Tab-separated table of C-alpha atoms in Angstrom:
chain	number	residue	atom	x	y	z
A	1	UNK	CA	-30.009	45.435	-21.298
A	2	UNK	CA	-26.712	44.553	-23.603
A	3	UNK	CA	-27.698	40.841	-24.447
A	4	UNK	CA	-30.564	40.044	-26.519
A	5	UNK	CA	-33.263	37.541	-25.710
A	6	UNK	CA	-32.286	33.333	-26.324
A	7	UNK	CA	-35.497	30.885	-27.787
A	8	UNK	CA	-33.660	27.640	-26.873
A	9	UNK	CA	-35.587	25.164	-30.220
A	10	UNK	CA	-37.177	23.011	-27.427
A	11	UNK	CA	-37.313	23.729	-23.737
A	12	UNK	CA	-34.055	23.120	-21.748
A	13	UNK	CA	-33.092	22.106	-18.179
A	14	UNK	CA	-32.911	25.844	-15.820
A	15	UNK	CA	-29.495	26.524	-13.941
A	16	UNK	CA	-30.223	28.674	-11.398
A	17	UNK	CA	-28.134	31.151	-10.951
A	18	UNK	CA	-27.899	35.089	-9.474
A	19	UNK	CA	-27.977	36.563	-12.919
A	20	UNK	CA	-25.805	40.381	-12.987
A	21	UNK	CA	-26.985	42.182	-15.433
A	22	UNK	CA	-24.583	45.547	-16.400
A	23	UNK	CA	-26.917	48.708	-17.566
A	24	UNK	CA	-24.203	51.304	-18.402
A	25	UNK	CA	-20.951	50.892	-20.786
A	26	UNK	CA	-17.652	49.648	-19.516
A	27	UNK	CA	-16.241	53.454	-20.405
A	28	UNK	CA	-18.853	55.231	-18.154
A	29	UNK	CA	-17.661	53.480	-14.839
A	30	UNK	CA	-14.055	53.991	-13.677
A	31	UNK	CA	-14.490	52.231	-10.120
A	32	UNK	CA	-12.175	49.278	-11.023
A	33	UNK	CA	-11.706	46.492	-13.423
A	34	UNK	CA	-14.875	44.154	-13.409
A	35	UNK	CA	-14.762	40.743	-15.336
A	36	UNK	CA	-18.548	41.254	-16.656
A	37	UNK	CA	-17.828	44.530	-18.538
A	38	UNK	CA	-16.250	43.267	-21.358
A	39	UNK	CA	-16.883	39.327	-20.951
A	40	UNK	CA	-17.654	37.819	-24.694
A	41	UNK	CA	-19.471	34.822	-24.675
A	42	UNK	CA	-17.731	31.507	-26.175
A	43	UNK	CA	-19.777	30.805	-29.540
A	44	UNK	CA	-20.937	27.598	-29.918
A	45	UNK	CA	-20.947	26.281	-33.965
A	46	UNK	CA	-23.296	23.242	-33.359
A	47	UNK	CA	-26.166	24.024	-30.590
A	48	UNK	CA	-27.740	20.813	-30.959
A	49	UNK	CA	-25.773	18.243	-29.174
A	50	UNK	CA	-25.956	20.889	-26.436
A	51	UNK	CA	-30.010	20.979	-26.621
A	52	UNK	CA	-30.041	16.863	-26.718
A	53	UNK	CA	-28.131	16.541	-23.505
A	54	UNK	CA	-29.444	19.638	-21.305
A	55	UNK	CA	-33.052	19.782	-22.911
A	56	UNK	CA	-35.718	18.833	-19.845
A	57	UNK	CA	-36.309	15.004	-20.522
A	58	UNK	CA	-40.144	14.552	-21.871
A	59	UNK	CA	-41.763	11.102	-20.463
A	60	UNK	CA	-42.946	8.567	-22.596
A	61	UNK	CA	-46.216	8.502	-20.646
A	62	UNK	CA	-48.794	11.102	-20.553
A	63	UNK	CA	-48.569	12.279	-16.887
A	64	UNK	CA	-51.032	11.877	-14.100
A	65	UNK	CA	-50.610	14.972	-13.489
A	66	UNK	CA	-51.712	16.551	-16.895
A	67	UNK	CA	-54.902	17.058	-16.868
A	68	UNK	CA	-57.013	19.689	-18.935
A	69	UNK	CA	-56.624	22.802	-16.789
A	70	UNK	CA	-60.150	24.758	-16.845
A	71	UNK	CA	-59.644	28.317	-17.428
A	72	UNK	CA	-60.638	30.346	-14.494
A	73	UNK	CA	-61.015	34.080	-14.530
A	74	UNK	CA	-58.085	35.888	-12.590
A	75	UNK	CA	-60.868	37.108	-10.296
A	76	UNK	CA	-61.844	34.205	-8.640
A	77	UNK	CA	-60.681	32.724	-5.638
A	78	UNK	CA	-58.785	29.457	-5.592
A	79	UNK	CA	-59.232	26.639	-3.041
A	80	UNK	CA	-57.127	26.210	0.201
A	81	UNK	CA	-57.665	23.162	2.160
A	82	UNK	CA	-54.353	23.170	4.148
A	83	UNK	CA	-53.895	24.711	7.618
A	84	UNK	CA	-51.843	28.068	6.988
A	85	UNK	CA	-48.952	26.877	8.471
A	86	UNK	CA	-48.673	23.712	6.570
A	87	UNK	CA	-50.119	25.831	2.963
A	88	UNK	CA	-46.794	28.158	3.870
A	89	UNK	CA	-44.339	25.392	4.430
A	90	UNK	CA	-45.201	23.224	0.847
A	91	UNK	CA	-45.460	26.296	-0.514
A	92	UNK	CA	-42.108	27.526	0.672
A	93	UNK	CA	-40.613	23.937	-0.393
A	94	UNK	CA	-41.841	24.579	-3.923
A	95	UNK	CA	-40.874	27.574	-4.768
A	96	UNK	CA	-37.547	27.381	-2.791
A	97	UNK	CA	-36.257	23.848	-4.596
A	98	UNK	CA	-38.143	24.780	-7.404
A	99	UNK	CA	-40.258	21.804	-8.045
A	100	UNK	CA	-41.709	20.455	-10.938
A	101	UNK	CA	-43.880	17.350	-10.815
A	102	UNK	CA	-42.568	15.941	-14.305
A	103	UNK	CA	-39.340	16.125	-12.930
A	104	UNK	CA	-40.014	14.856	-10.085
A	105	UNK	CA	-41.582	11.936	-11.535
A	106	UNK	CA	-38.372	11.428	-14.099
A	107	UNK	CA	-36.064	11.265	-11.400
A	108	UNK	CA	-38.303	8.411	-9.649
A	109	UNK	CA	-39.008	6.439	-12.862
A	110	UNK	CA	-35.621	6.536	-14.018
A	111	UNK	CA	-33.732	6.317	-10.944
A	112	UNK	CA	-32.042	9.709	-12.130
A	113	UNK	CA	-30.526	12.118	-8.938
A	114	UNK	CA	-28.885	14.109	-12.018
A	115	UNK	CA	-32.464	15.909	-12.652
A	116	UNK	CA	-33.801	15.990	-8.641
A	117	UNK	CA	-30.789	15.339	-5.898
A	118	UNK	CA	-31.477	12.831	-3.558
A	119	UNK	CA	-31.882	15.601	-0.682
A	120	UNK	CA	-34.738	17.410	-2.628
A	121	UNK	CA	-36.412	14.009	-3.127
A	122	UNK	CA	-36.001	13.336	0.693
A	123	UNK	CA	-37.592	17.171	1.207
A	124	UNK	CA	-40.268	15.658	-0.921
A	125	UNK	CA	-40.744	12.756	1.100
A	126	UNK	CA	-40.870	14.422	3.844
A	127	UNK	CA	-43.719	16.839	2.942
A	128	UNK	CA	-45.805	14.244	1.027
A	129	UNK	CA	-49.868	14.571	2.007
A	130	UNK	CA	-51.157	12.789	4.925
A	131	UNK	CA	-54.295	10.031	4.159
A	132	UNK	CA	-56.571	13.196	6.059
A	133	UNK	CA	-55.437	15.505	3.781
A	134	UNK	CA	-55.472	13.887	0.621
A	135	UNK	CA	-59.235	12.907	1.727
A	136	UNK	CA	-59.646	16.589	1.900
A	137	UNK	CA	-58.368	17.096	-1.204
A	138	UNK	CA	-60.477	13.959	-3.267
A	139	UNK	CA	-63.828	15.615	-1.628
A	140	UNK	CA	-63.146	18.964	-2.672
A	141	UNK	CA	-62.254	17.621	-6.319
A	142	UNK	CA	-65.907	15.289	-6.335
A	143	UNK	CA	-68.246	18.314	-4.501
A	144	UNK	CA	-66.303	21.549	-6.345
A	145	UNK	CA	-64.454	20.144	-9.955
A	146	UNK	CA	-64.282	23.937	-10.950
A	147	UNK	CA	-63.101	25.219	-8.464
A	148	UNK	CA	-59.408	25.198	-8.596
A	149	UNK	CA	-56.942	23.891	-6.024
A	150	UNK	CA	-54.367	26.263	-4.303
A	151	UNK	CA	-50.559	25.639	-5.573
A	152	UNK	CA	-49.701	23.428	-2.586
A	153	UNK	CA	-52.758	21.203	-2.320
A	154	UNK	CA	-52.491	20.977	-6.328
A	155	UNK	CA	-48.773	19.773	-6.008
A	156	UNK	CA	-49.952	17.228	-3.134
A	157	UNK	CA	-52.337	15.939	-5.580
A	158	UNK	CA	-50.650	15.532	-8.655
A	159	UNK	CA	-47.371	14.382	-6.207
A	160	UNK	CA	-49.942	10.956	-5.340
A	161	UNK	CA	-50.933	10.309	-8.578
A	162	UNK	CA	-47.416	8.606	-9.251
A	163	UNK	CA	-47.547	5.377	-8.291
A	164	UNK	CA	-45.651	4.368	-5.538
A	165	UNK	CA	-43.649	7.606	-4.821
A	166	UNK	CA	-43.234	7.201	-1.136
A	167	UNK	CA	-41.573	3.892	-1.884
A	168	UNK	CA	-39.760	4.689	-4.438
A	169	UNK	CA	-38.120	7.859	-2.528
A	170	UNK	CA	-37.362	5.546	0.374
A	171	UNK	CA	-34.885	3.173	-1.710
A	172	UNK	CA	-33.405	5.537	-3.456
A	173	UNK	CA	-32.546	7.700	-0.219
A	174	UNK	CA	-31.736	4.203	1.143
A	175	UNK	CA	-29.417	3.270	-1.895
A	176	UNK	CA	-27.408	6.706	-1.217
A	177	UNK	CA	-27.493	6.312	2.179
A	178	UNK	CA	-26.208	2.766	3.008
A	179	UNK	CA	-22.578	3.055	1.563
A	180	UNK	CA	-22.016	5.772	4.075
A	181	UNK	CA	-23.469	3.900	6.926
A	182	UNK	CA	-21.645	1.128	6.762
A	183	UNK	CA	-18.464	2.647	5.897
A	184	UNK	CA	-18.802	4.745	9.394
A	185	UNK	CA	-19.620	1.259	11.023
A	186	UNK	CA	-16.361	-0.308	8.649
A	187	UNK	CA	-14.284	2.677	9.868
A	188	UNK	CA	-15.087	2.605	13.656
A	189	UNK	CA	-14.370	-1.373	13.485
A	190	UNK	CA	-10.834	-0.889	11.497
A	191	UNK	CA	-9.668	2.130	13.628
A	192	UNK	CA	-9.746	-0.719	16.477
A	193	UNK	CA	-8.141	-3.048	14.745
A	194	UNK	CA	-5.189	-0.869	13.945
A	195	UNK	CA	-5.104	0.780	16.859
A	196	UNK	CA	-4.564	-2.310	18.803
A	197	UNK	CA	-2.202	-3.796	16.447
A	198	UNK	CA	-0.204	-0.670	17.105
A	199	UNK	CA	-0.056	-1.097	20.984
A	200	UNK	CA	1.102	-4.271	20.399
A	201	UNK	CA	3.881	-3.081	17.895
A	202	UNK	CA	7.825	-3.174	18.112
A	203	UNK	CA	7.991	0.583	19.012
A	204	UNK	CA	5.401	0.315	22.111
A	205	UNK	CA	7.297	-2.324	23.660
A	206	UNK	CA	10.398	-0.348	22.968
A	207	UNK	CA	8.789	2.047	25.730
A	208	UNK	CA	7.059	-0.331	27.764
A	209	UNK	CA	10.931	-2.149	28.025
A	210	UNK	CA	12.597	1.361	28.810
A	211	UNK	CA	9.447	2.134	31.793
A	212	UNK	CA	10.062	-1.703	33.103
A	213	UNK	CA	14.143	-1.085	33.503
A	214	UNK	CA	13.511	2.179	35.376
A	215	UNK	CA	10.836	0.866	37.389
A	216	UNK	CA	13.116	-1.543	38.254
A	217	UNK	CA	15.855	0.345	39.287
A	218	UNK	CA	13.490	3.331	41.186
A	219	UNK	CA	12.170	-0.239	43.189
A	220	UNK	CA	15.392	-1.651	44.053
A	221	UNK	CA	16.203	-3.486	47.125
A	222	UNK	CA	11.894	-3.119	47.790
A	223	UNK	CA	11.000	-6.529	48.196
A	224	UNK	CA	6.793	-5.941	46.700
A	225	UNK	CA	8.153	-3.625	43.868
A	226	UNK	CA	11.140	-4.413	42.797
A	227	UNK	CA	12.222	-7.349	40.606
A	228	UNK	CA	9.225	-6.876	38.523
A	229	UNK	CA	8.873	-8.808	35.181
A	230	UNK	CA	5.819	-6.117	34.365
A	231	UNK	CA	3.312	-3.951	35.485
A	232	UNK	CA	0.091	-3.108	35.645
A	233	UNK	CA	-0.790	-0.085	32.539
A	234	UNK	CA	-2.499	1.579	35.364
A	235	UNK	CA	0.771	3.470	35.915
A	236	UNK	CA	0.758	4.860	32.654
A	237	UNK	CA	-1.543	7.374	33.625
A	238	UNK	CA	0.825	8.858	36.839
A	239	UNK	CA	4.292	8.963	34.947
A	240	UNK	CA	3.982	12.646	34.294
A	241	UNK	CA	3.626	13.022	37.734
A	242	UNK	CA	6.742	11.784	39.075
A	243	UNK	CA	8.974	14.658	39.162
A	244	UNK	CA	12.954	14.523	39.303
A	245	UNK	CA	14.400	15.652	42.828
A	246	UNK	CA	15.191	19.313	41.306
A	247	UNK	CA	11.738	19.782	39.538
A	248	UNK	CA	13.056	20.312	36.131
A	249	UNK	CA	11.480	17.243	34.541
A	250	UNK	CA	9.968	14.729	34.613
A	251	UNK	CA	9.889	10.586	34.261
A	252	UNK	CA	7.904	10.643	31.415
A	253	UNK	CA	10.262	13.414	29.856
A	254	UNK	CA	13.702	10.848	30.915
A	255	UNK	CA	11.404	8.158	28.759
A	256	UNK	CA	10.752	10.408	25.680
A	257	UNK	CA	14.615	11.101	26.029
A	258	UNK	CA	15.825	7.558	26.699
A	259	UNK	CA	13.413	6.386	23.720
A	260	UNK	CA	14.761	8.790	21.092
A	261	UNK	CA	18.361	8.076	22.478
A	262	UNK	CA	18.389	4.332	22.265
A	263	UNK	CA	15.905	3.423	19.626
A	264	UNK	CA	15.883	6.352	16.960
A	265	UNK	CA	19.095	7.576	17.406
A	266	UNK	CA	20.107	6.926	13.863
A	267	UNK	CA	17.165	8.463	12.655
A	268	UNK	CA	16.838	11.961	11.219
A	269	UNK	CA	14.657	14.219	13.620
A	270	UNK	CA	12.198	14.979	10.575
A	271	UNK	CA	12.126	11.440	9.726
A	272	UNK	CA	11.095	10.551	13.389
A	273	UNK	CA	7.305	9.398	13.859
A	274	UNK	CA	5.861	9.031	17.098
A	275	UNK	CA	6.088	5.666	18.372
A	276	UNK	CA	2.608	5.602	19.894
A	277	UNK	CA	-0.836	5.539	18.026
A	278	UNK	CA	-2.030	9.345	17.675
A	279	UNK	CA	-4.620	10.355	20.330
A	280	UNK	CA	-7.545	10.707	18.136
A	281	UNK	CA	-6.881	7.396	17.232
A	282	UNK	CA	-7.526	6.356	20.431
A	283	UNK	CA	-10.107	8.394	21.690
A	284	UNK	CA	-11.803	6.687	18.279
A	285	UNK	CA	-10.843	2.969	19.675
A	286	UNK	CA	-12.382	4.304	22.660
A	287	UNK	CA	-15.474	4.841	21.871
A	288	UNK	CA	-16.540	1.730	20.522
A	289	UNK	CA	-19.160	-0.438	22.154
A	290	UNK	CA	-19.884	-4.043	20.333
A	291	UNK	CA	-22.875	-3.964	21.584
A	292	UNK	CA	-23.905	-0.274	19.808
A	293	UNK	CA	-21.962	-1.513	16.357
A	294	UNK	CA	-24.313	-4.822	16.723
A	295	UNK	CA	-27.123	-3.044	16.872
A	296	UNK	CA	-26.542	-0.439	14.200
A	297	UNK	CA	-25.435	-3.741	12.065
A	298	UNK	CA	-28.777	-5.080	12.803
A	299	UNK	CA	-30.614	-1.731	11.764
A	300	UNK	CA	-28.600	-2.069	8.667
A	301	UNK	CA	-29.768	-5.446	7.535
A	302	UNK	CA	-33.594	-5.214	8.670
A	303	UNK	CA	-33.589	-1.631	6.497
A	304	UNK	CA	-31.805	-3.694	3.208
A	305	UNK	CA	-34.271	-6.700	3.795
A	306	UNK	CA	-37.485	-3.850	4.076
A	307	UNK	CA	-36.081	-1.693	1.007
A	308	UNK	CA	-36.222	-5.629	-0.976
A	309	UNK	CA	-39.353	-6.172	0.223
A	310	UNK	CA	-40.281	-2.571	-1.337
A	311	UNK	CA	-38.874	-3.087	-4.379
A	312	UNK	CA	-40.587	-6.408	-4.645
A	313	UNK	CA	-44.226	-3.919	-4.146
A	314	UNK	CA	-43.029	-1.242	-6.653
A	315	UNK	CA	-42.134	-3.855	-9.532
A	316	UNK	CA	-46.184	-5.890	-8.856
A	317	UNK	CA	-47.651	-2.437	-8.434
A	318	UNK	CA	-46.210	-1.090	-11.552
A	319	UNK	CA	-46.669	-1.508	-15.416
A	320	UNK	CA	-43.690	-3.156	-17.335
A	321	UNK	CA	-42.699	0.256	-18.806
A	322	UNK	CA	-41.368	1.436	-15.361
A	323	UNK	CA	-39.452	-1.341	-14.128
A	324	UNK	CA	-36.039	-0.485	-15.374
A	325	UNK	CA	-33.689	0.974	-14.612
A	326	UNK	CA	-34.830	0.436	-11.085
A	327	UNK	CA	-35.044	-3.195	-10.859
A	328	UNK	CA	-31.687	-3.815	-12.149
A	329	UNK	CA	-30.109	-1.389	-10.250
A	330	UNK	CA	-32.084	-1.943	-6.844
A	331	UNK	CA	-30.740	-5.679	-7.728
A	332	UNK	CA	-27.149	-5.315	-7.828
A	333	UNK	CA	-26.928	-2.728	-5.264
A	334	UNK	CA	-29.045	-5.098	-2.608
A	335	UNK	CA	-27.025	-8.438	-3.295
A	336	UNK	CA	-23.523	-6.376	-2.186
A	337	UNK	CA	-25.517	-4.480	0.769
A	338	UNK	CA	-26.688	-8.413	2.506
A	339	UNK	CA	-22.873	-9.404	1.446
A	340	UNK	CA	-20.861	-6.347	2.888
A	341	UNK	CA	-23.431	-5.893	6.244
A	342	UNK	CA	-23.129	-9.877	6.652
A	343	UNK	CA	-18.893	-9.154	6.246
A	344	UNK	CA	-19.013	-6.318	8.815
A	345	UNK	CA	-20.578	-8.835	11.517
A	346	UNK	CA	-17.927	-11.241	10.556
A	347	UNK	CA	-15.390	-8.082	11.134
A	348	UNK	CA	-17.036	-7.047	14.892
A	349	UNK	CA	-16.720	-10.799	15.554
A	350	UNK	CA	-12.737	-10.594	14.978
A	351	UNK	CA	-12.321	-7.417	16.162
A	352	UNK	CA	-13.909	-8.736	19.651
A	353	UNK	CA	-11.074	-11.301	19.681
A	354	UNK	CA	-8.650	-9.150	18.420
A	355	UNK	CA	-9.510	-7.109	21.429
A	356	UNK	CA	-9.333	-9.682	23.907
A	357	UNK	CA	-6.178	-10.413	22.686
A	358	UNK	CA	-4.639	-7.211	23.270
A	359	UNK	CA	-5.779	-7.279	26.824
A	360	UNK	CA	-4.511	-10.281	27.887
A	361	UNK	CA	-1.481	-9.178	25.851
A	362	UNK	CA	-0.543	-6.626	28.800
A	363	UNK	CA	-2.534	-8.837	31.357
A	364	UNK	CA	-4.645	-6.432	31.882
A	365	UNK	CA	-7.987	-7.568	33.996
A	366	UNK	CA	-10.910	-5.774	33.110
A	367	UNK	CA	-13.019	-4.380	36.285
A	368	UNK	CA	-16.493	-3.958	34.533
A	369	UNK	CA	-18.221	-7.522	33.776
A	370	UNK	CA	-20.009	-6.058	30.591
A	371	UNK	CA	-17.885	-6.954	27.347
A	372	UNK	CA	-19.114	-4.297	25.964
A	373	UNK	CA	-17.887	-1.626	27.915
A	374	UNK	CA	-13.953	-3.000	27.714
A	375	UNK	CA	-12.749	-0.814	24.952
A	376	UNK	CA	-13.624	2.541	26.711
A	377	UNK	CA	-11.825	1.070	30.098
A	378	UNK	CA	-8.967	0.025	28.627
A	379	UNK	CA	-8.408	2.548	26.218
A	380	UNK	CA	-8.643	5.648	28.461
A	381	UNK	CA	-5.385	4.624	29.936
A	382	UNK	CA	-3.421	4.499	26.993
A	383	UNK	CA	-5.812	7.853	25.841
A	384	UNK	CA	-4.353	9.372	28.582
A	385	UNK	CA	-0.724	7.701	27.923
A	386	UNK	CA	-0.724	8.506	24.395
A	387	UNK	CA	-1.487	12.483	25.038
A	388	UNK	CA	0.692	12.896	27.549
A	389	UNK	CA	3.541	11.373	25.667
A	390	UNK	CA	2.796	13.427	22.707
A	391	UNK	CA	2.670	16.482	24.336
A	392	UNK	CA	5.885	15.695	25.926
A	393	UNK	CA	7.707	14.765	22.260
A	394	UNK	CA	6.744	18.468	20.961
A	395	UNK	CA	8.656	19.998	23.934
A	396	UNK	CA	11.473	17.845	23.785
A	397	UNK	CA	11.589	18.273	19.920
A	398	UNK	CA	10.848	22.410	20.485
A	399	UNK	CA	14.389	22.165	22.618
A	400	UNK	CA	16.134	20.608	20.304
A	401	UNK	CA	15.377	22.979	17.663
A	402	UNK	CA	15.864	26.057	20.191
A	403	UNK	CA	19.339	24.194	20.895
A	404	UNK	CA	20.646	23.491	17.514
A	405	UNK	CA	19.531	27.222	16.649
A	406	UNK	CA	21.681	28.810	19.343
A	407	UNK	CA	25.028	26.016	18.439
A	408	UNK	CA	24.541	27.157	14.450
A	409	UNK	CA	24.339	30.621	15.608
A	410	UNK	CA	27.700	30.072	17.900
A	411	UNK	CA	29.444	28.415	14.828
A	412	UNK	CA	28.642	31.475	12.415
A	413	UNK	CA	29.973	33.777	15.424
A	414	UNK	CA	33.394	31.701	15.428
A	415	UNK	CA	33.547	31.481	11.729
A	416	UNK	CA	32.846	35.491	11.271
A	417	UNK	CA	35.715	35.966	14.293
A	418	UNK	CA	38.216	33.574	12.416
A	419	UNK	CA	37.144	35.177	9.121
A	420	UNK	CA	37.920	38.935	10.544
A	421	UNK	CA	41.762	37.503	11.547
A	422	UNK	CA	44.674	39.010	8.979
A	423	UNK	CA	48.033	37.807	8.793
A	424	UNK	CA	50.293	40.803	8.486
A	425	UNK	CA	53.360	39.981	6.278
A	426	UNK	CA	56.704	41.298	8.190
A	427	UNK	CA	58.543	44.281	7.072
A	428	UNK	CA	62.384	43.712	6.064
A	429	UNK	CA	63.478	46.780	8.345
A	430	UNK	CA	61.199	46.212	11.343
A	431	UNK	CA	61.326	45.553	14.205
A	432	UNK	CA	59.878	41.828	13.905
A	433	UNK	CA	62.663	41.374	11.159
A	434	UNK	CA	65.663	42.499	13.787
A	435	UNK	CA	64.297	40.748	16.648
A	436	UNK	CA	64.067	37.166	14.365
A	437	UNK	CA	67.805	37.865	12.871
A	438	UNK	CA	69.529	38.724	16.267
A	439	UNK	CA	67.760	35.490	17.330
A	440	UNK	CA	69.521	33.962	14.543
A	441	UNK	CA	72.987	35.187	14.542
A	442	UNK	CA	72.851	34.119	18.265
A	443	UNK	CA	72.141	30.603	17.561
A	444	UNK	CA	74.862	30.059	14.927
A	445	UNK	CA	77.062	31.396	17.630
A	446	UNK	CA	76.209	28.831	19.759
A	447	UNK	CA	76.522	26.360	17.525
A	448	UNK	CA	79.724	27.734	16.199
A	449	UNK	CA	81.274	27.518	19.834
A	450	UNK	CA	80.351	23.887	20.613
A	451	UNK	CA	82.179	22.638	17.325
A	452	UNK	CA	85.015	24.187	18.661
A	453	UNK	CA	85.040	23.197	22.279
């Protein structure tokens, strides 16, 4: 070994790494280049500021879990009250997330998820002793004090002697947790919103004006089609199908065509966006159902009025010396969670109207009776619009590109052509020269004989 043993001056938080450890000189080995071999370490001058911030935080209080450990002769057999399975699995989850009871119990007291992240607290949680077992485990300690506990049932012990660690595990998952929850909820609600504003933009009644006209015109001189001041968005769904009389395109592509002709023709083809919302959008808006958001709004608030009502135990259940920082923080966060979960049933409220809105906006009559289920009837039509008309502005776009490739490639042909022509200047005996003086001196001639005449 090349590195000499470090004694941090008090103990220090672990980082747990995959240590390499190099054996033989950098000169022995000529397999390649390797960062390790000749690494120096940065040298700290001060190590103390380093030891106060990454040292393992002590606790004030003496804890539960320290008890005078009776020394037991390496020969004799240790206690194991689990079921194997269950002995395997805590023991698994000990060694694996490399738990400590102190810092456990830091990270609850102090509200801390810098010393124990809130998924190995909710891997905690999840293995904490059952009443049964911890009855096991109290009749063991009264009938056998000297015998000593296996590591698992010992860590299941000493885990519910802090007060009110179930608890306090479930608000702080609950604290990490919510923001996420509702922002899905937020973010399914908004996508709506947009999405609906969108269909009821400029640019989609651009389209829905250029479909109309050649509607129109297909259903001239038919007295139950033609005239028509709209239509029903049903036929969205079938304009890819209607083929020109040659097969080469179809209505949809004349519309994609028409569009980019009429409305973006001053536009720049890479500053053209599509003038439908994207798919995914869609397919989002689609899969709404108010009555699922209510719901998962309703979850919401019963879990932020339970996780007050815990907080409410944990402060009357413990001493004065572990209140903070919890009960500040549990504060603040659980005024904004009732504000923003009581805002986001005040959104699904306006998104419901907004929706309404947007289907009377193309008259469209819903067929189900359930309000609920509106969104995913009347956005699969325009899911299926919206694709379709995508897919189609890629092809037209891909021809466009193919075509101005092949007319740049025709103008650098011409220009190399006219590039290769020479002028040739004319030689004073040649024959060029002769030919343009005869054609001279027979000119004057003329000339000379119509003066005279």
């Amino acid at each position: 070994v090349r590195k000499p043993p470090i004694v941090p001056k008090q103990p220090m938080r672990p980082l747990y790494w995959t240590r390499i450890q190099i054996y033989t000189p950098a000169s022995a080995e000529k397999d390649g280049e390797c960062l390790w071999d000749n690494l120096e370490e940065t040298k700290l001058e001060n190590w103390e500021d380093f030891e106060e911030l990454f040292s393992k935080q002590v606790s004030k209080k003496k804890s539960p879990c320290e008890e005078k450990k009776i020394t037991q002769s390496k020969a004799k057999e240790v206690a194991k009250l689990l079921d194997q399975k269950r002995s395997q699995n805590v023991g698994i989850l000990i060694s694996s997330r490399h738990l400590d009871i102190n810092e456990i119990q830091s990270a609850l007291y102090n509200f801390d998820t810098s010393v124990m992240d809130i998924h190995t607290l909710q891997s905690v949680y999840d293995a904490r002793p059952t009443p049964e077992e911890l009855q096991l485990i109290s009749s063991h300690r009264k009938t056998s004090p000297d015998v000593p506990m296996d590591k698992p049932e010992q860590f299941l012990y000493e885990l519910s002697l802090i007060p009110e660690y179930a608890i306090r595990i479930e608000c702080m998952v609950f604290h990490a947790s919510f923001s996420e929850n509702l922002g899905h909820i937020e973010s399914k609600l908004l996508n709506l919103t947009t999405t609906c504003k969108s269909l009821k933009g400029k640019k989609v009644q651009n389209i829905i004006s250029i479909i109309l006209s050649l509607g129109n015109y297909m259903n001239g001189g038919n007295g139950s089609r033609g005239q028509a001041d709209g239509f029903n968005i049903e036929i969205l769904t079938k304009l890819r199908d209607v083929k020109s009389k040659d097969n080469s395109l179809t209505l949809l592509h004349y519309i994609v065509r028409v569009y980019f002709a009429v409305f973006e023709k001053e536009v720049e083809e890479e500053n053209c966006h599509l003038p439908i919302p994207e798919p995914s959008d869609v397919e989002k808006a689609r899969a709404v159902n108010f009555d699922d958001v209510k719901k998962d709004l309703d979850k919401l608030y019963v879990q932020t009025s339970a996780c007050d009502r815990k907080v409410t135990q944990i402060l009357k259940s413990s001493d004065n010396d572990h209140h903070q920082p919890l009960k500040d923080i549990m504060k603040t966060f659980l005024d904004k969670a009732f504000a923003d979960t009581r805002l986001q049933f005040e959104n699904l409220e306006k998104c419901k109207i907004l929706f309404k809105c947007t289907q009377k906006f193309f008259r469209y009559q819903q067929k189900t009776n359930n309000e609920s289920d509106g969104p995913d009837e009347f956005f699969s039509i325009w899911l299926t619009f919206c694709s379709d008309f995508k897919d189609v502005c890629k092809k037209e776009q891909a021809l466009k590109i193919i075509e101005q490739k092949k007319l740049k490639r025709l103008q650098e042909l011409q220009e190399g052509k006219k590039a290769q022509i020479t002028t040739i200047k004319t030689r004073p005996g040649g024959l060029k020269a002769k030919l343009k003086k005869m054609n001279l001196l027979s000119i004057k001639e003329e000339k000379k004989s119509n003066v005279e005449s």
